[in-house]
PDB file of C-alpha atoms and ligand atoms in Angstrom:
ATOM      1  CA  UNK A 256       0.108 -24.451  -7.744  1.00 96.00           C
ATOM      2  CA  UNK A 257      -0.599 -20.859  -8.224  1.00 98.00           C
ATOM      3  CA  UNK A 258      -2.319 -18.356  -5.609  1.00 98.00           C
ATOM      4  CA  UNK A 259      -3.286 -14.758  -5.488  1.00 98.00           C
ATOM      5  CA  UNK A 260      -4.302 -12.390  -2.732  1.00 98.00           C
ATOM      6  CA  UNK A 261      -5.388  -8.694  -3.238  1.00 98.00           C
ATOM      7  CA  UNK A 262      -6.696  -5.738  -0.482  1.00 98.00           C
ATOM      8  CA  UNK A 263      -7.958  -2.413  -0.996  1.00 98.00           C
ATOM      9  CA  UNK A 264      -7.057  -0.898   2.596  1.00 96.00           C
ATOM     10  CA  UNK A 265      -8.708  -1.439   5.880  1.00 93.00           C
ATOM     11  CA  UNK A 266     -11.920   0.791   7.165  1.00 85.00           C
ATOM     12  CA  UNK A 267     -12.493   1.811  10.724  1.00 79.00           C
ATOM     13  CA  UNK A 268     -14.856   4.296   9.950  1.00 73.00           C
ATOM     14  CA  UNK A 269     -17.871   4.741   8.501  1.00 77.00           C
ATOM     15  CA  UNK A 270     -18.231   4.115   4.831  1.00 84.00           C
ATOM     16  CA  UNK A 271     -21.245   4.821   2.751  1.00 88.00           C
ATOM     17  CA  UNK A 272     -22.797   1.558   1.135  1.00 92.00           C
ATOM     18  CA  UNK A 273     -22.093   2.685  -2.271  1.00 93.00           C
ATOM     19  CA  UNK A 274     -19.023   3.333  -1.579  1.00 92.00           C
ATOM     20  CA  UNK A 275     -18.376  -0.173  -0.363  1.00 93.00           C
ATOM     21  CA  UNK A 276     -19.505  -1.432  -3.606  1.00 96.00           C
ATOM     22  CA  UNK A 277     -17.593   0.418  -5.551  1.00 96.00           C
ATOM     23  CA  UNK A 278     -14.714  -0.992  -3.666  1.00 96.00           C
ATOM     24  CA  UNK A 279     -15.384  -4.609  -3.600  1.00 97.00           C
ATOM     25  CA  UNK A 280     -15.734  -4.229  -8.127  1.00 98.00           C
ATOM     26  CA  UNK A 281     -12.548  -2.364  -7.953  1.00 98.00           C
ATOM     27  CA  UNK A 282     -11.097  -5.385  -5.943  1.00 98.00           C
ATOM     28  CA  UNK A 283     -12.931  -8.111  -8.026  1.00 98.00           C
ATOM     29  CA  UNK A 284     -11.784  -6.229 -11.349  1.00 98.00           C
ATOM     30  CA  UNK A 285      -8.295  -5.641 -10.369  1.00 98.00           C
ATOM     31  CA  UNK A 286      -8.078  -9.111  -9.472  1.00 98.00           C
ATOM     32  CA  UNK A 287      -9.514 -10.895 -11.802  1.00 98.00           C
ATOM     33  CA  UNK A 288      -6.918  -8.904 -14.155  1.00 98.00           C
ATOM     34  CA  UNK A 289      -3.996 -10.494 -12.053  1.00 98.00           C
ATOM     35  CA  UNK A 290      -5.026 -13.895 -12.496  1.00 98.00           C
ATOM     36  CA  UNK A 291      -5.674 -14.033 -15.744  1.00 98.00           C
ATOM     37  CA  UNK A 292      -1.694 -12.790 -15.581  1.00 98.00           C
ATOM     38  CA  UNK A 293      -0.959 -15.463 -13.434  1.00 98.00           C
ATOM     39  CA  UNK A 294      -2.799 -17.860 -14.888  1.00 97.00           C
ATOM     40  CA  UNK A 295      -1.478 -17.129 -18.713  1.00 97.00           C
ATOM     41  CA  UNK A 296       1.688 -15.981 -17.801  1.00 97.00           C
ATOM     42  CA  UNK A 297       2.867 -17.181 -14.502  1.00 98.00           C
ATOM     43  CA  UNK A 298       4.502 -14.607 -13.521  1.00 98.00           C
ATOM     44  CA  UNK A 299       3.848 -13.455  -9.580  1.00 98.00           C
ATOM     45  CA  UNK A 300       5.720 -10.351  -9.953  1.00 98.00           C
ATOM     46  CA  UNK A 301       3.836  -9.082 -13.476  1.00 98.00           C
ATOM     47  CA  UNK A 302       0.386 -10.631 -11.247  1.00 98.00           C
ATOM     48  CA  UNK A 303       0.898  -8.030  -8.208  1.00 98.00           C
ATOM     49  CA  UNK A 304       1.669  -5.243 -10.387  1.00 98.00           C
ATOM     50  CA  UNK A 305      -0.769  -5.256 -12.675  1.00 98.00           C
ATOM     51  CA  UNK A 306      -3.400  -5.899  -9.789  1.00 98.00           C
ATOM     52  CA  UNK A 307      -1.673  -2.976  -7.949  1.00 98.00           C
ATOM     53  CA  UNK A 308      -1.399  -0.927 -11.222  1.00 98.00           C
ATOM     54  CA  UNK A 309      -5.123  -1.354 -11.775  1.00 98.00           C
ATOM     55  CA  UNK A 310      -6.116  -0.217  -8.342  1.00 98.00           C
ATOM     56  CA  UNK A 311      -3.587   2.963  -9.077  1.00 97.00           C
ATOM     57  CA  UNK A 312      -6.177   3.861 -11.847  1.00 96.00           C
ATOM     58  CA  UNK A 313      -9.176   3.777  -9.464  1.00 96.00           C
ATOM     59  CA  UNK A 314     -10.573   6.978  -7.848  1.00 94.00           C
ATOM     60  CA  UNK A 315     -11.679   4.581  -4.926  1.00 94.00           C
ATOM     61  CA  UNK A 316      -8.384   3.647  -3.023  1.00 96.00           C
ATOM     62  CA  UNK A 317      -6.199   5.740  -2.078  1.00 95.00           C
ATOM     63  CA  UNK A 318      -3.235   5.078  -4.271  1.00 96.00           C
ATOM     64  CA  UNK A 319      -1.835   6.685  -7.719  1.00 95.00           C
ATOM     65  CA  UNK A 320      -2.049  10.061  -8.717  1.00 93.00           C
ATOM     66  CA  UNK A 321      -6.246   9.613  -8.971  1.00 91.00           C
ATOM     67  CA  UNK A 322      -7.665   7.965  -5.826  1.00 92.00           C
ATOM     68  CA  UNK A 323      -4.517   9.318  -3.085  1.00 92.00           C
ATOM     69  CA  UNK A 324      -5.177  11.586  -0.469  1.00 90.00           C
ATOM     70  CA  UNK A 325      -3.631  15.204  -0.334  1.00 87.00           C
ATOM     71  CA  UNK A 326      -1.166  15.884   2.177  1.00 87.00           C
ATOM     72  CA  UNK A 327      -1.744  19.394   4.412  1.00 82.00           C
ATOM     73  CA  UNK A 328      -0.590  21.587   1.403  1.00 83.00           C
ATOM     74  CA  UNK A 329      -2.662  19.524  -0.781  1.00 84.00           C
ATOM     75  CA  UNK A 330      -0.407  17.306  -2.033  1.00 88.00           C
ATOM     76  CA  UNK A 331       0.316  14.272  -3.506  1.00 92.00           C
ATOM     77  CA  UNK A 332       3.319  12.184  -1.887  1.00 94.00           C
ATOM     78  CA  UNK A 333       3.038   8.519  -2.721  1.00 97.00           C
ATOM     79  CA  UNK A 334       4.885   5.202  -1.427  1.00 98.00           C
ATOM     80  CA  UNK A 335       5.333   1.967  -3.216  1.00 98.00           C
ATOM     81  CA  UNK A 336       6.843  -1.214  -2.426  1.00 98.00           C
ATOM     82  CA  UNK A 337       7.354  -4.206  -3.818  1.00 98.00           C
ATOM     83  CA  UNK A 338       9.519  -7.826  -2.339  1.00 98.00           C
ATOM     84  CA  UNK A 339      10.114 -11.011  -3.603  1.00 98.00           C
ATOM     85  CA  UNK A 340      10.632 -14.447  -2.136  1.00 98.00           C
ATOM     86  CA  UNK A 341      14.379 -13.953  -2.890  1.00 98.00           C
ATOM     87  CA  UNK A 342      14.447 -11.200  -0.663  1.00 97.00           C
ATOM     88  CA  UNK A 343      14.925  -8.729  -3.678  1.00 98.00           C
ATOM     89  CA  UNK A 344      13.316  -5.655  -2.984  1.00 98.00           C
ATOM     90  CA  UNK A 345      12.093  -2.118  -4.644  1.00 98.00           C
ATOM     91  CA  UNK A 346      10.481   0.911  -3.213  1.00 98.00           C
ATOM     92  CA  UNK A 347       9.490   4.582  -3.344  1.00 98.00           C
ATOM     93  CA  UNK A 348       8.784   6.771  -0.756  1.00 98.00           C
ATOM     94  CA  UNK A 349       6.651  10.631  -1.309  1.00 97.00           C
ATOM     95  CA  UNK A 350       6.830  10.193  -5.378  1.00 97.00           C
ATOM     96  CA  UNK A 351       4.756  12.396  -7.037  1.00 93.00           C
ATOM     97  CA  UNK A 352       3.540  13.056 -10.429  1.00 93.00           C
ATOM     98  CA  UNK A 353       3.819   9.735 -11.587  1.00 95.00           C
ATOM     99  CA  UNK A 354       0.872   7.359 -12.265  1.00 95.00           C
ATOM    100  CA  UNK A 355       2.216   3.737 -11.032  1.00 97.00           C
ATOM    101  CA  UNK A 356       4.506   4.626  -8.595  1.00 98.00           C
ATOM    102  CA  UNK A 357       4.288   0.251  -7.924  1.00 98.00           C
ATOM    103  CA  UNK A 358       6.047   0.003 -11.355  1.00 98.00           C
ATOM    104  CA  UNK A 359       8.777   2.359 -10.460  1.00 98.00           C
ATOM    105  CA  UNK A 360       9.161   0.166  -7.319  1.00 98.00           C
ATOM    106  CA  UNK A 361       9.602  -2.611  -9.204  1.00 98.00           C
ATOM    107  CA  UNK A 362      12.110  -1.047 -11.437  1.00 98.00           C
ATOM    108  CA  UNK A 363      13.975  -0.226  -8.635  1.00 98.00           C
ATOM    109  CA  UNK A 364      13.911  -4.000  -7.692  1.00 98.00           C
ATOM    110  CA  UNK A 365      15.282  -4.973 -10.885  1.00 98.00           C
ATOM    111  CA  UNK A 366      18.035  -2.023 -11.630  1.00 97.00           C
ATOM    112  CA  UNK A 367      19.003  -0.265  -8.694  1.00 97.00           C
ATOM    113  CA  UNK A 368      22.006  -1.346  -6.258  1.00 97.00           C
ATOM    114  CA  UNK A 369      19.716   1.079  -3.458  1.00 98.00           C
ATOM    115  CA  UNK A 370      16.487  -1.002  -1.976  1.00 98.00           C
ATOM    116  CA  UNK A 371      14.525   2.747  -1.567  1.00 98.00           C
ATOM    117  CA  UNK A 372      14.481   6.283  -3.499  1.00 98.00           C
ATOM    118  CA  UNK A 373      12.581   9.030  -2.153  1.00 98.00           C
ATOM    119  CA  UNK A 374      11.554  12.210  -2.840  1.00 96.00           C
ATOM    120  CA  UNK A 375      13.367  14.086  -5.430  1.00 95.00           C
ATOM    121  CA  UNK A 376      16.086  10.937  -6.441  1.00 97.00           C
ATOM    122  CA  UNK A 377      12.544   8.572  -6.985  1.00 98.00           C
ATOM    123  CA  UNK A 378      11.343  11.250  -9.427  1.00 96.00           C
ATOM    124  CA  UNK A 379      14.194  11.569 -11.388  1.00 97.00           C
ATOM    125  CA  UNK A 380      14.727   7.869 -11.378  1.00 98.00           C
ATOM    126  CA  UNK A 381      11.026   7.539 -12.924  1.00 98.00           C
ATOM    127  CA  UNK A 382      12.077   9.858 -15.104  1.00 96.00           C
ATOM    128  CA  UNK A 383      15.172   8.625 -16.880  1.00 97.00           C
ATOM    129  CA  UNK A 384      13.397   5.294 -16.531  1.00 97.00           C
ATOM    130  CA  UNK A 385      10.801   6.511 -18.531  1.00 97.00           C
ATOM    131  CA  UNK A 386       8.137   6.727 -16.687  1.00 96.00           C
ATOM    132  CA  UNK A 387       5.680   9.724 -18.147  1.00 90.00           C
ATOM    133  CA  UNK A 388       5.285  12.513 -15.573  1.00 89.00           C
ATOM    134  CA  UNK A 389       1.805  12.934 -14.819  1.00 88.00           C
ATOM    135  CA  UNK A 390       0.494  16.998 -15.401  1.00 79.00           C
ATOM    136  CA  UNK A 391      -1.005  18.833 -12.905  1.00 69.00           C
ATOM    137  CA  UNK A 392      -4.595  18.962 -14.820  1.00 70.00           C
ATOM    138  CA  UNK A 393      -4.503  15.034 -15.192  1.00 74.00           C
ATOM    139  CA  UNK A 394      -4.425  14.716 -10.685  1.00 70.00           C
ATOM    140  CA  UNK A 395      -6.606  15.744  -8.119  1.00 65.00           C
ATOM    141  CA  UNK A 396      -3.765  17.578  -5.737  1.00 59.00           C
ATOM    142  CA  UNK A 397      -1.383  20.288  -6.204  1.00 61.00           C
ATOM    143  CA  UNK A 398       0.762  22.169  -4.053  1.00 63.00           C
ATOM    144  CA  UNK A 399      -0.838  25.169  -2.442  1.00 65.00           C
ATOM    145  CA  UNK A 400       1.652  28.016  -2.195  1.00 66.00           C
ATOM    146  CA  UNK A 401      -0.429  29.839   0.274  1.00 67.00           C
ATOM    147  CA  UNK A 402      -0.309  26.423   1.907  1.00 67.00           C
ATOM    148  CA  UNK A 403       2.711  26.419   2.691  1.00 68.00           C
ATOM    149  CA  UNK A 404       3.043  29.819   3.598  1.00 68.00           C
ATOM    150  CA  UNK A 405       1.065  29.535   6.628  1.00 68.00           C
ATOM    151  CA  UNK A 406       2.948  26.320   7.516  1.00 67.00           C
ATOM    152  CA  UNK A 407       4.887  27.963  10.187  1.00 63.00           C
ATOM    153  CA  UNK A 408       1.979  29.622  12.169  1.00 66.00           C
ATOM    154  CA  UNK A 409      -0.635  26.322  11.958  1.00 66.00           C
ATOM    155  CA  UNK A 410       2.155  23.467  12.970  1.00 68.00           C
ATOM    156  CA  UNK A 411       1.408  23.891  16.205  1.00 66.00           C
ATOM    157  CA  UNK A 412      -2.470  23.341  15.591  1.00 71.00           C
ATOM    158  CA  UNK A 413      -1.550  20.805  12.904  1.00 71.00           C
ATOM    159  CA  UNK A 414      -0.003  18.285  16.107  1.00 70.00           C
ATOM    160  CA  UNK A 415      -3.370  18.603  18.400  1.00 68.00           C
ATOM    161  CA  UNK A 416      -5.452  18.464  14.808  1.00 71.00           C
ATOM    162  CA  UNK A 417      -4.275  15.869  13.082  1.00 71.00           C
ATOM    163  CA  UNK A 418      -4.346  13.762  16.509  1.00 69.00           C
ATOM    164  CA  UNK A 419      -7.732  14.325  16.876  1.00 68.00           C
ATOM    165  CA  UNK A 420      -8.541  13.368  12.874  1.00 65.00           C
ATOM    166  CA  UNK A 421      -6.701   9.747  13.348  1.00 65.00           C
ATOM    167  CA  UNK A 422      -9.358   9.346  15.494  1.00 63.00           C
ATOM    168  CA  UNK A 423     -12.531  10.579  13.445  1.00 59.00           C
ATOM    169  CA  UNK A 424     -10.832   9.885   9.742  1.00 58.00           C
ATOM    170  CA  UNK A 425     -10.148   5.866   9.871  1.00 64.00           C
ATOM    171  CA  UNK A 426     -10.459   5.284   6.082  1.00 72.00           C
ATOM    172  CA  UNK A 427      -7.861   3.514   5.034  1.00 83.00           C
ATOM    173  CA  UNK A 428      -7.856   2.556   0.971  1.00 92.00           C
ATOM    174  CA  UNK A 429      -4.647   1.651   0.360  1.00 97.00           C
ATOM    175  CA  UNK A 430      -4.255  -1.361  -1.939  1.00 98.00           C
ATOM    176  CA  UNK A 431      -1.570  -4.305  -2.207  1.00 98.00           C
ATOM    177  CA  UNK A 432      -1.585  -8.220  -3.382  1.00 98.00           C
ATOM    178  CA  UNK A 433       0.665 -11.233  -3.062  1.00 98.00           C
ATOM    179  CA  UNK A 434       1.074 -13.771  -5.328  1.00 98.00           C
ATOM    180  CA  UNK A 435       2.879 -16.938  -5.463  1.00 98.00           C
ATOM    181  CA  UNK A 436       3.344 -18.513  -9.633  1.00 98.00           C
ATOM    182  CA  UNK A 437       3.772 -22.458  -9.872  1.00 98.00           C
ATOM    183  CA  UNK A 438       7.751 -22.034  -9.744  1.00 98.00           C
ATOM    184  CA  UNK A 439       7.317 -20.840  -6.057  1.00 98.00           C
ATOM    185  CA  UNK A 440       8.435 -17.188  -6.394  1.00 98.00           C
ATOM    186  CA  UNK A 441       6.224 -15.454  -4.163  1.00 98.00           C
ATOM    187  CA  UNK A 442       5.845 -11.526  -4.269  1.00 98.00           C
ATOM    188  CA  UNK A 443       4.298  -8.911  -2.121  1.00 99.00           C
ATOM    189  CA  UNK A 444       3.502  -5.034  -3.443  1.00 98.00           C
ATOM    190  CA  UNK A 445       1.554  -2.386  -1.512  1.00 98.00           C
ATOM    191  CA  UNK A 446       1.110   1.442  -3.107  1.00 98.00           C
ATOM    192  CA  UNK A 447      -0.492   4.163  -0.866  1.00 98.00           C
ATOM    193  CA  UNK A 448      -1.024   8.116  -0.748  1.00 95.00           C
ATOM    194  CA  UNK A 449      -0.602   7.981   2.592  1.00 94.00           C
ATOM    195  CA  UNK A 450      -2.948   9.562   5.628  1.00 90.00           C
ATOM    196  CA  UNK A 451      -5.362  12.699   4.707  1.00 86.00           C
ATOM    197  CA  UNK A 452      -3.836  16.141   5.434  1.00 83.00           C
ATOM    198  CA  UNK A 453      -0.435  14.472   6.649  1.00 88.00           C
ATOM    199  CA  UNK A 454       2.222  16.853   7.421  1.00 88.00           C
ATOM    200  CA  UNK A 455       4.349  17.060   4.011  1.00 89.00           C
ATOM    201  CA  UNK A 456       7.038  14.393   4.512  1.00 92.00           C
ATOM    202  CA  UNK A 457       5.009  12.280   6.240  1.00 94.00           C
ATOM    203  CA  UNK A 458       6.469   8.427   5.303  1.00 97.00           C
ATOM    204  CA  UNK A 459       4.132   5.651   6.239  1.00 96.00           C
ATOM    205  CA  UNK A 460       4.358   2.024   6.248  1.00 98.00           C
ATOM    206  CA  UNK A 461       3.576   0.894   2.862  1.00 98.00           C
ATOM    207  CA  UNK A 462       7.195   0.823   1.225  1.00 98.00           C
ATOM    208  CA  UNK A 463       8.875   0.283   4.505  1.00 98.00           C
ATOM    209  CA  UNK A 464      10.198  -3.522   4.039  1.00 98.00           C
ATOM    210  CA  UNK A 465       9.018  -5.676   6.779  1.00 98.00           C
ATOM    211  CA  UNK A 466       6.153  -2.533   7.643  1.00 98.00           C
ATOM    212  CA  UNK A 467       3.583  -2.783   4.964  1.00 98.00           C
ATOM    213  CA  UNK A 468       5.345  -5.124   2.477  1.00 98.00           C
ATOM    214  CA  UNK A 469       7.523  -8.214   3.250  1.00 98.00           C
ATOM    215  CA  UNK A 470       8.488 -11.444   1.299  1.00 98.00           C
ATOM    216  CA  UNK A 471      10.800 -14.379   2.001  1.00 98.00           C
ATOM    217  CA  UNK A 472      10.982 -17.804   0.894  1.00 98.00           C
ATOM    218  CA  UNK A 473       8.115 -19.060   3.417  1.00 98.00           C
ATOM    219  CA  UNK A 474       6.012 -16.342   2.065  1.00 98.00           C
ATOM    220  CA  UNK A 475       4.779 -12.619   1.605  1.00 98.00           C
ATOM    221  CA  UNK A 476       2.870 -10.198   3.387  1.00 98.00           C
ATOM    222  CA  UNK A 477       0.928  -6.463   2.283  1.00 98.00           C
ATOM    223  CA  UNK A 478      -0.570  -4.154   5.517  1.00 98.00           C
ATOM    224  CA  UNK A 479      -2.851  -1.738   5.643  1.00 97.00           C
ATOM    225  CA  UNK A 480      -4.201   1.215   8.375  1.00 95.00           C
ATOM    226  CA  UNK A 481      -2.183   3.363  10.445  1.00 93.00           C
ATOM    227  CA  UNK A 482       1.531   3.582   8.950  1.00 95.00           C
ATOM    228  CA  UNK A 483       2.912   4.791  12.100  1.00 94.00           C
ATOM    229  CA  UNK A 484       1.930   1.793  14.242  1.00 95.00           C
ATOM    230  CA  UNK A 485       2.579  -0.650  11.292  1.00 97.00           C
ATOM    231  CA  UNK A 486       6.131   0.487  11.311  1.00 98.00           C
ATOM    232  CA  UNK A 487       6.202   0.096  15.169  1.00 98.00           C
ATOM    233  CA  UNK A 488       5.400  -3.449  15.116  1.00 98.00           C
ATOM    234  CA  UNK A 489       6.769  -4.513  12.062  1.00 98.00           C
ATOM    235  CA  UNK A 490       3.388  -5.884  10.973  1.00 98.00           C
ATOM    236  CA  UNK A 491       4.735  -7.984   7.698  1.00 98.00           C
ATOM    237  CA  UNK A 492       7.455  -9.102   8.686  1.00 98.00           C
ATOM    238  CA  UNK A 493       5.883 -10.829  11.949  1.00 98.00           C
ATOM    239  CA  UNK A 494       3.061 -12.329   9.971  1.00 98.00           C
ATOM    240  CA  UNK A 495       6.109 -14.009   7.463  1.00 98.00           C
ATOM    241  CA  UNK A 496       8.629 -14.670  10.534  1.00 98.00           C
ATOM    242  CA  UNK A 497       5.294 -16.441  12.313  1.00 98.00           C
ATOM    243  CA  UNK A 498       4.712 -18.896   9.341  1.00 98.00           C
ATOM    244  CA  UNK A 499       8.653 -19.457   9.283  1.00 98.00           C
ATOM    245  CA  UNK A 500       8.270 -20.965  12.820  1.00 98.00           C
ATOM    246  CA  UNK A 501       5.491 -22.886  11.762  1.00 98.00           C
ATOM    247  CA  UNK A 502       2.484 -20.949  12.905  1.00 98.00           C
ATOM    248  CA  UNK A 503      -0.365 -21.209  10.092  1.00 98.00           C
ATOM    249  CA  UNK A 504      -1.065 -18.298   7.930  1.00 98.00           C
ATOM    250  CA  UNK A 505      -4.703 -17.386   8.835  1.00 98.00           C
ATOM    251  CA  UNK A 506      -3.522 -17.961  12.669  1.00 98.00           C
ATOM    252  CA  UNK A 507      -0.105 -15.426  12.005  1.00 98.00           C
ATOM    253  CA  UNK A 508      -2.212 -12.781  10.431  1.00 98.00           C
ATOM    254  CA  UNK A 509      -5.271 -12.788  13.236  1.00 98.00           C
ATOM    255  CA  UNK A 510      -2.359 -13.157  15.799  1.00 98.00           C
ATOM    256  CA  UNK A 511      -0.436 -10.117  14.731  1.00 98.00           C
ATOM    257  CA  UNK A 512      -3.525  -7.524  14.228  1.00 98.00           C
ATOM    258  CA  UNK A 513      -4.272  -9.172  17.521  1.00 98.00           C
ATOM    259  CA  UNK A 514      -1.176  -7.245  18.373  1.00 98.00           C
ATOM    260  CA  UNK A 515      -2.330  -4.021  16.848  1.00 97.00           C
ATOM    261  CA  UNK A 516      -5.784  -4.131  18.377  1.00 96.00           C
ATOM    262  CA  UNK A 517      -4.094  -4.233  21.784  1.00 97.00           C
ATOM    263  CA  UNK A 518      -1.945  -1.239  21.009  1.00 95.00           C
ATOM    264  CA  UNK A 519      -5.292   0.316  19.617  1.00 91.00           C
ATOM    265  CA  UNK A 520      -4.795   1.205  16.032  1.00 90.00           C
ATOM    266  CA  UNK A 521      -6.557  -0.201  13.026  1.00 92.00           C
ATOM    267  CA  UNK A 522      -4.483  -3.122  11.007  1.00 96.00           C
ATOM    268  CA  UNK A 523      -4.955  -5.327   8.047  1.00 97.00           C
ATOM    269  CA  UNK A 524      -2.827  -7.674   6.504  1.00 98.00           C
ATOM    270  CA  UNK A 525      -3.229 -10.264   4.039  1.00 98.00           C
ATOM    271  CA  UNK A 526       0.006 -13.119   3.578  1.00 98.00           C
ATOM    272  CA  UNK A 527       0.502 -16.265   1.376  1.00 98.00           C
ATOM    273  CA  UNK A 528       2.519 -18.782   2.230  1.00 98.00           C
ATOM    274  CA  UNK A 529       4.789 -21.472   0.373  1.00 98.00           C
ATOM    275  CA  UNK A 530       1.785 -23.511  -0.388  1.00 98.00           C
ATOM    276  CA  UNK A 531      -0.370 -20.883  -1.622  1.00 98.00           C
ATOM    277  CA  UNK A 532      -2.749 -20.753   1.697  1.00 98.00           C
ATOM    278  CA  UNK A 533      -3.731 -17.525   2.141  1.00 98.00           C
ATOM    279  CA  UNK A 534      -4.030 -15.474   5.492  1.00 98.00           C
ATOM    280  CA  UNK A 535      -6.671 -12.369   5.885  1.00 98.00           C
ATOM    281  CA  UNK A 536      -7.058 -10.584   9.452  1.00 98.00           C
ATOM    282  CA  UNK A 537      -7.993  -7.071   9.944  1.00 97.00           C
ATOM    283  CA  UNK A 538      -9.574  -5.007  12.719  1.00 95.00           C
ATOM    284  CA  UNK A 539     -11.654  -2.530  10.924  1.00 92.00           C
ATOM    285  CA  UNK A 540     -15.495  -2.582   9.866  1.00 90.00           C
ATOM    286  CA  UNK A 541     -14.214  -3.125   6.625  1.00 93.00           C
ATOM    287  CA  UNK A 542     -11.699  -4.570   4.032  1.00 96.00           C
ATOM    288  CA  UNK A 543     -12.156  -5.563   0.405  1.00 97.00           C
ATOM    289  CA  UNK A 544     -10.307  -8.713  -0.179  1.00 98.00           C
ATOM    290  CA  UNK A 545      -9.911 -11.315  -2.415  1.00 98.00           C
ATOM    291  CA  UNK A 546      -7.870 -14.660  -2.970  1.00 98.00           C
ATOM    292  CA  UNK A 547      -7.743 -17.763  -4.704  1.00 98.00           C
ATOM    293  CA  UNK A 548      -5.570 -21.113  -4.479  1.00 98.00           C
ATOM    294  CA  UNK A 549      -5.532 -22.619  -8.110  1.00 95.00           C
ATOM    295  CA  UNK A 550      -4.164 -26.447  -8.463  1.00 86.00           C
TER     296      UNK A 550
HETATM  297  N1  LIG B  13      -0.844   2.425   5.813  1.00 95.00           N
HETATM  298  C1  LIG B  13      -1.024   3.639   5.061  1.00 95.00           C
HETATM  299  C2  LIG B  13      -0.133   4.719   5.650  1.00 95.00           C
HETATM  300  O1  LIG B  13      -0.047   4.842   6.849  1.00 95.00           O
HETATM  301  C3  LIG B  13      -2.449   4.108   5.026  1.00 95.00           C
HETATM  302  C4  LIG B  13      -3.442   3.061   4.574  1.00 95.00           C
HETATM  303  O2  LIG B  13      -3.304   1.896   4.872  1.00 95.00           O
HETATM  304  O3  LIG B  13      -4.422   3.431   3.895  1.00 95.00           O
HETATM  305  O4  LIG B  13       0.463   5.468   4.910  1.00 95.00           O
END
């Protein structure tokens, strides 16, 4: 038995039809790319992140040096995480410059002794890992200088701002898949650029293990929507703790963005368990998602 799951983020907001589309083909077409992995080389782990590197390449989520949101001084800081059902894990936190910051999660899985780099010490681990560094004509966001210079005097308008655009800006496009190959190793991988206009810095839930990504043995978990209040409930790692106890998958993800609707931000989350059955809750307008249970 073999089974894949893939997002691309969770929508509150309003989302023009086309842009829906072009969503739901970047889902279909990144997935179709991981199972075709799975199916030929059944491998969960080279599944998710090819799915997840695929979705990196698409203008449409926000993920990858193309498709992530700039932060306040119009950068790009990206997270990546990636977990296994052996309870290996790899992730980076506000990488930038590099295309698939998912793969330099996963190298971090395989070769580091730390679970998380960030910042700087990610970077320079892409780099001696040889991982390309991405120039500033081939991305959408570069620092501002004159950005940053008038940091100090708009931070105080940046709080009562950027409270007020959590509320108005609920597009959420960041992407993540699990996948479970026919020896039972499950994996989980999420990649984001974060929240528009974040304060540089800003870390969100995506490569926060148990946050936005989670795997054990009984199964693995990717969220989506508003990192802070992902992080606060410990979204992933509920959904996987849930099915551990016995509670079925679909039931464990509707229960826990049950959770998140009560504490009023926008969640998704999809899981797979041991068995390949797939879970898919979210309280938005909108989610792209996609999964299959194959025999
Ligand atoms: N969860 C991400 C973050 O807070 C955003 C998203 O899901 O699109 O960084």
């Amino acid at each position: 038995m073999k089974a894949l799951v893939v997002h691309g983020g969770c929508d509150e907001g309003f989302l023009p039809d086309e842009e829906k589309r072009a969503r739901l083909s970047g889902v279909r077409d990144a997935f179709q790319k991981g199972l075709l992995i799975l199916k030929d080389m059944d491998s969960a782990l080279d599944a998710v992140e090819h799915v997840i590197k695929d979705l990196e390449n698409n203008p449409h989520f926000d993920a990858g040096v193309i498709g992530s949101f700039n932060n306040m001084i119009g950068e790009i800081e990206m997270d990546a995480a990636i977990m296994d059902s052996n309870e290996s894990a790899g992730g980076v936190i506000r990488i930038r410059n590099i295309a698939h910051p998912i793969s330099v999660a996963r190298k971090v899985m395989e070769e580091m002794p730390h679970l998380l780099l960030c910042g700087k010490g990610a970077e320079i681990f892409a780099r001696i890992s040889g991982f390309r560094e991405i120039s500033p004509e081939e991305q959408h966001g570069n620092v501002d200088q004159r950005e940053i210079n008038k940091l100090p005097e708009e931070f105080r308008n940046f709080i009562l701002e950027y409270t007020e655009r959590l509320k108005e800006h609920k597009l959420f496009s960041t992407v993540g898949a699990v996948a479970i190959d026919s020896k039972g190793y499950i994996v989980a991988g999420t990649s984001t650029g974060g929240i528009a206009k974040a304060f540089p810095g800003r870390v969100g839930d995506s490569a926060i293990i148990g946050a936005g990504t989670f795997a054990t043995f009984y199964g693995g978990s990717s969220a989506t929507g508003i990192g802070e209040g992902i992080i606060r409930v410990g979204v992933t790692r509920k959904v996987v703790d849930m099915v551990e106890n016995g509670t079925p998958i679909q039931e464990a993800c509707s229960k826990v963005v049950d959770i998140c609707s009560r504490r009023g931000f926008p969640c998704g989350v999809i899981a797979l368990d041991r068995d390949g059955n797939a879970g898919i809750s979210h309280n938005g307008h909108f989610m792209p998602t996609l999964s299959i249970k194959l025999d």
